[in-house]
Short mmCIF file of C-alpha atoms and ligand atoms in Angstrom, two decimals:
data_model
loop_
_atom_site.label_atom_id
_atom_site.label_comp_id
_atom_site.label_asym_id
_atom_site.label_seq_id
_atom_site.Cartn_x
_atom_site.Cartn_y
_atom_site.Cartn_z
CA MET A 166 -67.23 -1.87 -40.29
CA GLN A 167 -65.83 -5.34 -40.82
CA GLU A 168 -63.54 -3.97 -43.51
CA GLN A 169 -62.33 -1.32 -41.04
CA ILE A 170 -61.51 -4.03 -38.47
CA GLU A 171 -59.56 -6.02 -41.04
CA LYS A 172 -57.55 -2.91 -42.02
CA ILE A 173 -56.70 -2.23 -38.40
CA GLY A 174 -55.51 -5.83 -38.13
CA GLU A 175 -53.34 -5.60 -41.24
CA ALA A 176 -51.79 -2.29 -40.16
CA ALA A 177 -51.12 -3.59 -36.64
CA LEU A 178 -49.38 -6.76 -37.88
CA ALA A 179 -47.36 -4.82 -40.47
CA ASP A 180 -46.19 -2.36 -37.79
CA LEU A 181 -45.34 -5.20 -35.45
CA LYS A 182 -42.99 -6.73 -37.99
CA GLU A 183 -40.96 -3.52 -38.15
CA ILE A 184 -40.40 -3.29 -34.40
CA GLY A 185 -36.79 -3.89 -33.32
CA GLU A 186 -36.73 -2.96 -29.62
CA SER A 187 -38.91 -3.57 -26.57
CA ALA A 188 -39.68 0.14 -25.95
CA SER A 189 -41.36 0.39 -29.39
CA LEU A 190 -43.16 -2.88 -28.68
CA GLN A 191 -44.80 -1.32 -25.63
CA ALA A 192 -45.81 1.72 -27.66
CA TRP A 193 -47.34 -0.61 -30.26
CA LYS A 194 -49.40 -2.33 -27.54
CA VAL A 195 -50.75 0.99 -26.32
CA GLN A 196 -51.55 2.04 -29.88
CA TYR A 197 -53.42 -1.14 -30.91
CA LEU A 198 -54.64 -2.73 -27.70
CA GLY A 199 -54.79 0.19 -25.26
CA ARG A 200 -57.86 1.91 -23.80
CA SER A 201 -57.98 4.52 -26.55
CA ALA A 202 -57.00 2.21 -29.41
CA ALA A 203 -59.23 2.14 -32.53
CA LEU A 204 -60.47 -1.37 -31.61
CA SER A 205 -61.52 -0.29 -28.12
CA LYS A 206 -63.34 2.67 -29.61
CA ILE A 207 -65.36 0.30 -31.82
CA LEU A 208 -66.42 -1.64 -28.74
CA ASP A 209 -67.26 1.59 -26.89
CA ASN A 210 -69.51 2.67 -29.77
CA MET A 211 -71.36 -0.63 -30.20
CA GLY A 212 -74.55 1.23 -29.28
CA ASP A 213 -74.48 2.94 -32.66
CA LEU A 214 -74.67 -0.40 -34.49
CA THR A 215 -77.75 -2.35 -35.50
CA LYS A 216 -78.85 -5.32 -33.42
CA GLU A 217 -77.69 -7.74 -36.16
CA GLU A 218 -74.29 -6.11 -36.57
CA ARG A 219 -73.42 -6.05 -32.84
CA PRO A 220 -72.61 -9.78 -32.29
CA ILE A 221 -70.69 -10.04 -35.55
CA VAL A 222 -68.59 -6.93 -34.93
CA GLY A 223 -68.11 -7.89 -31.28
CA ARG A 224 -66.81 -11.32 -32.27
CA LYS A 225 -64.53 -9.90 -34.98
CA VAL A 226 -63.04 -7.32 -32.61
CA ASN A 227 -62.41 -9.91 -29.91
CA GLU A 228 -60.87 -12.33 -32.42
CA LEU A 229 -58.57 -9.60 -33.69
CA LYS A 230 -57.66 -8.59 -30.13
CA ASN A 231 -56.70 -12.20 -29.38
CA THR A 232 -54.69 -12.44 -32.60
CA LEU A 233 -52.86 -9.18 -31.80
CA GLN A 234 -52.17 -10.25 -28.24
CA GLU A 235 -50.72 -13.52 -29.43
CA ALA A 236 -48.60 -11.74 -32.06
CA PHE A 237 -47.46 -9.31 -29.36
CA ALA A 238 -46.34 -12.19 -27.13
CA VAL A 239 -44.53 -13.95 -29.98
CA ARG A 240 -42.75 -10.74 -31.05
CA GLY A 241 -41.81 -9.95 -27.43
CA ALA A 242 -40.26 -13.41 -26.95
CA ALA A 243 -38.35 -13.05 -30.23
CA LEU A 244 -37.02 -9.63 -29.20
CA ARG A 245 -35.90 -10.95 -25.81
CA GLU A 246 -34.13 -13.88 -27.45
CA GLU A 247 -32.45 -11.51 -29.92
CA SER A 248 -31.19 -9.27 -27.13
CA ILE A 249 -29.84 -12.25 -25.14
CA GLN A 250 -27.98 -13.49 -28.21
CA LYS A 251 -26.61 -10.00 -28.83
CA SER A 252 -25.24 -9.64 -25.30
CA LEU A 253 -23.86 -13.17 -25.33
CA LEU A 254 -21.86 -12.24 -28.41
CA SER A 255 -20.68 -8.85 -27.19
CA GLU A 256 -19.86 -9.99 -23.63
CA LYS A 257 -18.16 -13.19 -24.67
CA VAL A 258 -15.18 -14.11 -22.44
CA ASP A 259 -12.45 -16.03 -24.17
CA ILE A 260 -11.27 -18.35 -21.42
CA THR A 261 -8.44 -19.64 -23.59
CA LEU A 262 -6.66 -16.23 -23.47
CA PRO A 263 -3.45 -16.37 -21.38
CA GLY A 264 -3.80 -14.73 -17.92
CA ARG A 265 -2.19 -11.41 -17.01
CA GLU A 266 0.85 -11.90 -14.81
CA LEU A 267 0.61 -10.32 -11.36
CA ASN A 268 3.47 -8.04 -10.44
CA ARG A 269 4.46 -9.54 -7.12
CA GLY A 270 6.69 -7.70 -4.68
CA ARG A 271 9.92 -9.26 -3.50
CA LEU A 272 12.45 -8.83 -0.75
CA HIS A 273 15.22 -6.29 -1.13
CA PRO A 274 18.56 -8.01 -1.93
CA ALA A 275 20.07 -6.75 1.34
CA THR A 276 17.09 -8.19 3.26
CA GLN A 277 17.53 -11.53 1.50
CA THR A 278 21.16 -11.66 2.60
CA LEU A 279 20.24 -10.56 6.12
CA ARG A 280 17.66 -13.36 6.42
CA LYS A 281 20.18 -15.93 5.24
CA ILE A 282 22.70 -14.63 7.79
CA TYR A 283 20.05 -14.77 10.57
CA SER A 284 19.10 -18.34 9.77
CA ILE A 285 22.72 -19.56 9.71
CA TRP A 286 23.44 -18.01 13.10
CA ALA A 287 20.11 -19.26 14.48
CA ASP A 288 21.15 -22.79 13.45
CA MET A 289 24.36 -22.30 15.44
CA GLY A 290 22.42 -21.21 18.54
CA PHE A 291 22.75 -17.42 18.29
CA GLN A 292 19.72 -15.30 19.28
CA ILE A 293 18.93 -11.90 17.76
CA PHE A 294 19.41 -8.96 20.12
CA ARG A 295 18.23 -5.55 18.85
CA SER A 296 19.78 -2.36 20.12
CA ARG A 297 19.28 1.32 19.42
CA GLU A 298 20.37 3.29 16.33
CA VAL A 299 20.50 6.64 18.16
CA GLU A 300 23.24 5.96 20.64
CA LEU A 301 25.29 7.58 23.38
CA ASP A 302 28.90 8.43 22.58
CA GLU A 303 29.65 6.54 25.78
CA TYR A 304 28.42 3.23 24.32
CA ASN A 305 29.61 3.78 20.74
CA PHE A 306 33.17 4.68 21.85
CA GLU A 307 34.08 5.07 25.53
CA LEU A 308 32.86 1.72 26.84
CA LEU A 309 34.41 0.08 23.76
CA ASN A 310 37.81 1.18 24.95
CA MET A 311 37.96 4.46 23.02
CA PRO A 312 37.97 7.33 25.51
CA GLU A 313 37.59 10.94 24.34
CA HIS A 314 40.36 12.02 21.95
CA HIS A 315 41.39 8.40 21.33
CA PRO A 316 42.89 8.35 17.79
CA ALA A 317 40.98 5.16 16.85
CA ARG A 318 37.73 7.20 16.87
CA ASP A 319 38.88 8.56 13.50
CA MET A 320 38.14 5.13 12.01
CA TRP A 321 34.45 5.98 12.34
CA ASP A 322 33.33 9.39 11.03
CA THR A 323 30.35 10.22 13.15
CA PHE A 324 26.96 11.92 12.73
CA HIS A 325 26.35 14.00 15.87
CA THR A 326 22.91 15.17 17.01
CA THR A 327 22.17 18.58 18.52
CA THR A 328 22.19 16.92 21.97
CA PRO A 329 25.79 16.66 23.24
CA GLY A 330 26.90 13.05 23.63
CA VAL A 331 24.09 11.66 21.47
CA ILE A 332 25.13 10.31 18.08
CA LEU A 333 23.96 7.94 15.34
CA ARG A 334 25.77 4.66 15.96
CA THR A 335 28.69 4.18 13.57
CA HIS A 336 28.70 0.39 14.06
CA THR A 337 26.66 -2.28 15.85
CA SER A 338 29.41 -2.86 18.45
CA PRO A 339 27.76 -0.66 21.17
CA GLY A 340 25.11 -3.40 21.27
CA GLN A 341 27.80 -5.61 22.87
CA ILE A 342 27.71 -3.45 26.01
CA HIS A 343 23.87 -3.39 26.06
CA VAL A 344 23.54 -7.16 25.82
CA MET A 345 26.33 -7.84 28.34
CA ARG A 346 24.76 -5.48 30.88
CA ALA A 347 21.37 -7.12 30.30
CA ARG A 348 22.67 -10.70 30.64
CA ALA A 349 25.72 -10.66 33.02
CA PRO A 350 26.83 -13.05 34.44
CA GLU A 351 25.03 -15.49 32.11
CA PRO A 352 26.84 -16.82 29.01
CA ILE A 353 25.94 -15.00 25.79
CA ARG A 354 25.51 -16.04 22.19
CA VAL A 355 23.81 -13.34 20.13
CA ILE A 356 23.88 -11.54 16.83
CA LEU A 357 23.10 -7.82 16.77
CA PRO A 358 21.85 -6.73 13.36
CA GLY A 359 20.91 -3.20 12.41
CA MET A 360 21.51 0.06 10.59
CA CYS A 361 24.69 2.07 11.06
CA TYR A 362 25.51 5.59 9.95
CA ARG A 363 28.82 7.15 8.98
CA TYR A 364 29.62 10.69 7.93
CA GLU A 365 31.63 9.44 4.98
CA GLN A 366 32.15 10.29 1.37
CA ILE A 367 29.61 8.19 -0.57
CA THR A 368 31.43 6.00 -3.08
CA SER A 369 30.73 2.82 -4.99
CA ARG A 370 31.84 0.84 -1.89
CA ALA A 371 30.74 3.11 0.97
CA GLU A 372 27.34 4.48 1.93
CA ILE A 373 26.47 6.83 4.81
CA GLN A 374 23.78 4.35 5.92
CA PHE A 375 24.25 0.56 5.82
CA ASN A 376 23.53 -2.64 7.71
CA GLN A 377 25.87 -4.51 9.96
CA VAL A 378 25.50 -7.84 11.72
CA GLU A 379 27.50 -7.98 14.92
CA GLY A 380 28.07 -11.22 16.77
CA LEU A 381 29.04 -11.82 20.38
CA ALA A 382 29.81 -14.95 22.39
CA VAL A 383 30.79 -14.65 26.06
CA GLY A 384 31.43 -17.50 28.45
CA ARG A 385 34.07 -19.39 30.38
CA SER A 386 37.12 -20.55 28.42
CA ILE A 387 36.10 -19.28 24.97
CA THR A 388 39.26 -19.16 22.84
CA PHE A 389 40.46 -17.78 19.52
CA ALA A 390 40.07 -21.32 18.14
CA ASP A 391 36.33 -21.07 18.87
CA LEU A 392 36.24 -17.79 16.98
CA LYS A 393 38.03 -19.27 13.96
CA GLY A 394 35.98 -22.45 13.94
CA THR A 395 32.63 -20.67 14.30
CA LEU A 396 33.36 -18.08 11.63
CA THR A 397 34.74 -20.69 9.22
CA SER A 398 31.59 -22.74 9.72
CA PHE A 399 29.51 -19.61 9.00
CA ALA A 400 31.46 -18.90 5.78
CA ARG A 401 30.94 -22.46 4.54
CA ARG A 402 27.19 -22.24 5.08
CA MET A 403 26.97 -18.73 3.62
CA PHE A 404 29.12 -19.20 0.52
CA ASP A 405 30.21 -22.74 -0.22
CA GLN A 406 31.05 -25.90 1.73
CA ASN A 407 34.55 -25.90 0.23
CA VAL A 408 35.30 -22.20 0.48
CA GLY A 409 38.81 -21.36 1.62
CA THR A 410 39.15 -18.90 4.53
CA ARG A 411 42.00 -17.00 6.13
CA PHE A 412 42.43 -14.65 9.08
CA ARG A 413 44.62 -11.54 8.78
CA ALA A 414 45.81 -9.54 11.77
CA GLN A 415 43.95 -6.23 12.16
CA HIS A 416 43.42 -3.69 14.91
CA PHE A 417 40.17 -2.82 16.68
CA PRO A 418 40.30 -1.09 20.10
CA PHE A 419 37.55 -3.33 21.51
CA THR A 420 39.08 -6.70 20.61
CA GLU A 421 42.50 -8.18 21.35
CA PRO A 422 43.81 -9.88 19.32
CA SER A 423 41.85 -8.63 16.31
CA ALA A 424 41.58 -9.97 12.80
CA GLU A 425 39.81 -9.69 9.50
CA MET A 426 38.44 -12.76 7.80
CA ASP A 427 38.82 -13.27 4.05
CA ILE A 428 37.23 -15.92 1.92
CA GLU A 429 38.73 -17.32 -1.22
CA CYS A 430 37.35 -15.40 -4.21
CA PHE A 431 34.43 -17.45 -5.50
CA ILE A 432 34.53 -15.73 -8.88
CA CYS A 433 38.04 -16.83 -9.88
CA GLY A 434 38.59 -19.60 -7.31
CA GLY A 435 41.62 -17.78 -5.91
CA GLN A 436 43.32 -17.25 -9.28
CA GLY A 437 42.88 -13.46 -9.19
CA CYS A 438 40.26 -11.31 -10.94
CA SER A 439 38.89 -7.77 -10.91
CA VAL A 440 36.35 -8.59 -8.13
CA CYS A 441 39.12 -9.66 -5.69
CA LYS A 442 41.49 -7.04 -7.13
CA TYR A 443 43.80 -9.86 -8.26
CA THR A 444 44.51 -11.00 -4.69
CA GLY A 445 42.39 -14.16 -4.80
CA TRP A 446 40.74 -13.17 -1.48
CA LEU A 447 37.64 -11.19 -0.42
CA GLU A 448 37.35 -9.53 3.01
CA ILE A 449 33.99 -10.24 4.66
CA LEU A 450 34.25 -9.26 8.32
CA GLY A 451 36.22 -7.86 11.25
CA CYS A 452 36.55 -9.89 14.45
CA GLY A 453 38.57 -10.60 17.57
CA MET A 454 38.58 -11.67 21.21
CA VAL A 455 36.58 -9.25 23.36
CA HIS A 456 39.02 -6.85 25.06
CA PRO A 457 39.21 -7.35 28.87
CA THR A 458 38.25 -3.69 29.44
CA VAL A 459 35.12 -4.17 27.32
CA LEU A 460 34.19 -7.37 29.21
CA GLU A 461 34.57 -5.45 32.47
CA ASN A 462 32.46 -2.55 31.15
CA GLY A 463 29.78 -5.08 30.30
CA GLY A 464 29.81 -6.54 33.85
CA TYR A 465 31.93 -9.67 33.28
CA ASP A 466 35.12 -10.43 35.20
CA PRO A 467 37.83 -10.88 32.53
CA ALA A 468 39.73 -13.22 34.89
CA GLU A 469 36.82 -15.63 34.69
CA PHE A 470 35.15 -14.87 31.35
CA SER A 471 36.30 -14.50 27.78
CA GLY A 472 34.51 -14.01 24.50
CA PHE A 473 34.73 -13.33 20.81
CA ALA A 474 33.00 -10.74 18.63
CA PHE A 475 32.67 -10.05 14.93
CA GLY A 476 31.03 -7.51 12.63
CA MET A 477 30.09 -7.91 8.98
CA GLY A 478 28.38 -5.77 6.31
CA PRO A 479 25.49 -7.56 4.53
CA GLU A 480 25.46 -5.06 1.63
CA ARG A 481 29.14 -5.75 0.91
CA ILE A 482 28.48 -9.50 1.12
CA THR A 483 25.52 -9.13 -1.28
CA MET A 484 27.77 -7.16 -3.63
CA LEU A 485 30.26 -10.01 -3.61
CA LEU A 486 27.60 -12.69 -4.08
CA HIS A 487 25.93 -10.98 -7.04
CA GLN A 488 28.90 -9.04 -8.40
CA ILE A 489 27.18 -5.69 -7.84
CA ASP A 490 29.77 -3.01 -8.46
CA ASP A 491 28.04 -0.03 -6.82
CA ILE A 492 26.59 0.02 -3.29
CA ARG A 493 24.48 3.08 -4.19
CA ALA A 494 22.13 0.76 -6.11
CA PHE A 495 20.83 -0.52 -2.74
CA TRP A 496 19.11 2.77 -1.85
CA LYS A 497 18.11 4.06 -5.28
CA ASN A 498 14.88 2.02 -5.46
CA ASP A 499 15.46 1.49 -9.15
CA TRP A 500 13.11 -1.22 -10.45
CA ARG A 501 15.62 -2.40 -13.03
CA PHE A 502 18.05 -3.25 -10.23
CA LEU A 503 15.58 -4.65 -7.68
CA GLU A 504 13.76 -6.81 -10.23
CA GLN A 505 16.84 -8.94 -10.71
CA PHE A 506 16.61 -10.45 -7.23
C1 LIG B 603 33.55 -2.28 12.48
O1 LIG B 603 32.60 -1.50 12.32
C2 LIG B 603 33.68 -3.09 13.72
N1 LIG B 603 32.72 -2.66 14.68
C3 LIG B 603 33.57 -4.56 13.37
C4 LIG B 603 33.97 -5.46 14.51
C5 LIG B 603 33.02 -5.92 15.38
C6 LIG B 603 35.29 -5.83 14.73
C7 LIG B 603 33.34 -6.75 16.44
C8 LIG B 603 35.64 -6.63 15.77
C9 LIG B 603 34.68 -7.10 16.62
P1 LIG B 603 34.45 -1.87 10.08
O2 LIG B 603 34.50 -0.39 10.15
O3 LIG B 603 35.52 -2.55 9.32
O4 LIG B 603 34.44 -2.54 11.52
O5 LIG B 603 33.04 -2.29 9.48
C10 LIG B 603 32.62 -3.64 9.43
C11 LIG B 603 31.93 -3.93 8.11
O6 LIG B 603 30.88 -3.00 7.89
C12 LIG B 603 32.84 -3.76 6.90
O7 LIG B 603 33.54 -4.94 6.64
C13 LIG B 603 31.85 -3.49 5.80
O8 LIG B 603 31.30 -4.69 5.33
C14 LIG B 603 30.76 -2.73 6.51
N2 LIG B 603 30.89 -1.28 6.27
C15 LIG B 603 31.70 -0.42 6.91
N3 LIG B 603 31.56 0.82 6.42
C16 LIG B 603 30.66 0.75 5.45
C17 LIG B 603 30.06 1.72 4.55
N4 LIG B 603 30.36 3.00 4.59
N5 LIG B 603 29.14 1.28 3.66
C18 LIG B 603 28.79 -0.05 3.64
N6 LIG B 603 29.31 -0.98 4.44
C19 LIG B 603 30.23 -0.59 5.34
#
């Protein structure tokens, strides 16, 4: 019997050595220390032994049980330690690796220019006044001194809607009437930014949809000198403190006199290059003194009030600033283009 107990002990310890995972360890415990293990059976059958044998066998079995339990605990702890070490190795995070760069969004180049324009005019005391993109023919043309069949309407090829008299605004100038009617007889200093639409051939310089920023100042004794001074000041803040400017006569039905403002080409410094088409100058906006008829349509008495207005295209200005040669790039949503700003 004692020999049998020793053999059980040897087999159990040999098996234990081979165990490499905790599931097998549990099976081992059931096999050697469980209710139906060989050792338990010996205890169950103690009645078959002689009186002398019983205490000896009982002690041996209990000693072995204690030994096995201890060995089980030691092996279990070793297995746990092994598995911790294994996962530490496999889940190791190398904190010295360089981080992955986040792809951050950015503002569209036209929006960047728009924001710069807003902040310059805000500094000069001009508020933003928003007006509608779907407009009445009356505001887009008639009240701006272009009655039906007026030849100047041809300057703006128009998108018409299915409702007669309702169009997509071809410029931001109808906003002049809206703001004057809302504010008369108070003095006005506003810019009117927004989208415009023209039924035009799309080319590298012309889109059918583009932004404009209109400006309007109305008050007593505003003169052409105010217009020149204000716009020159804008150009210096927008482009360069030393930029040269000039005003060329132009015609717009809603301003009299009318002009276009050029800035000295900042690529060649006025020497002539392909960007300024070898003229040394770049056109940036149309402007003029608000026509008396338009002032009257807005609710201001032209005998008492005067004003100036201007309109510029932020996409064209952005093209000049960054030497972009095709306006179509603004609406293509091509990453390679947008990423550069
Ligand atoms: C006008 O639209 C006038 N309403 C401007 C004005 C306002 C004059 C107030 C006097 C007083 P014009 O058609 O030139 O003018 O357009 C003004 C600017 O809008 C142009 O200089 C250009 O920068 C931009 N623009 C015009 N058409 C397009 C187009 N198809 N695509 C992109 N930009 C355009």
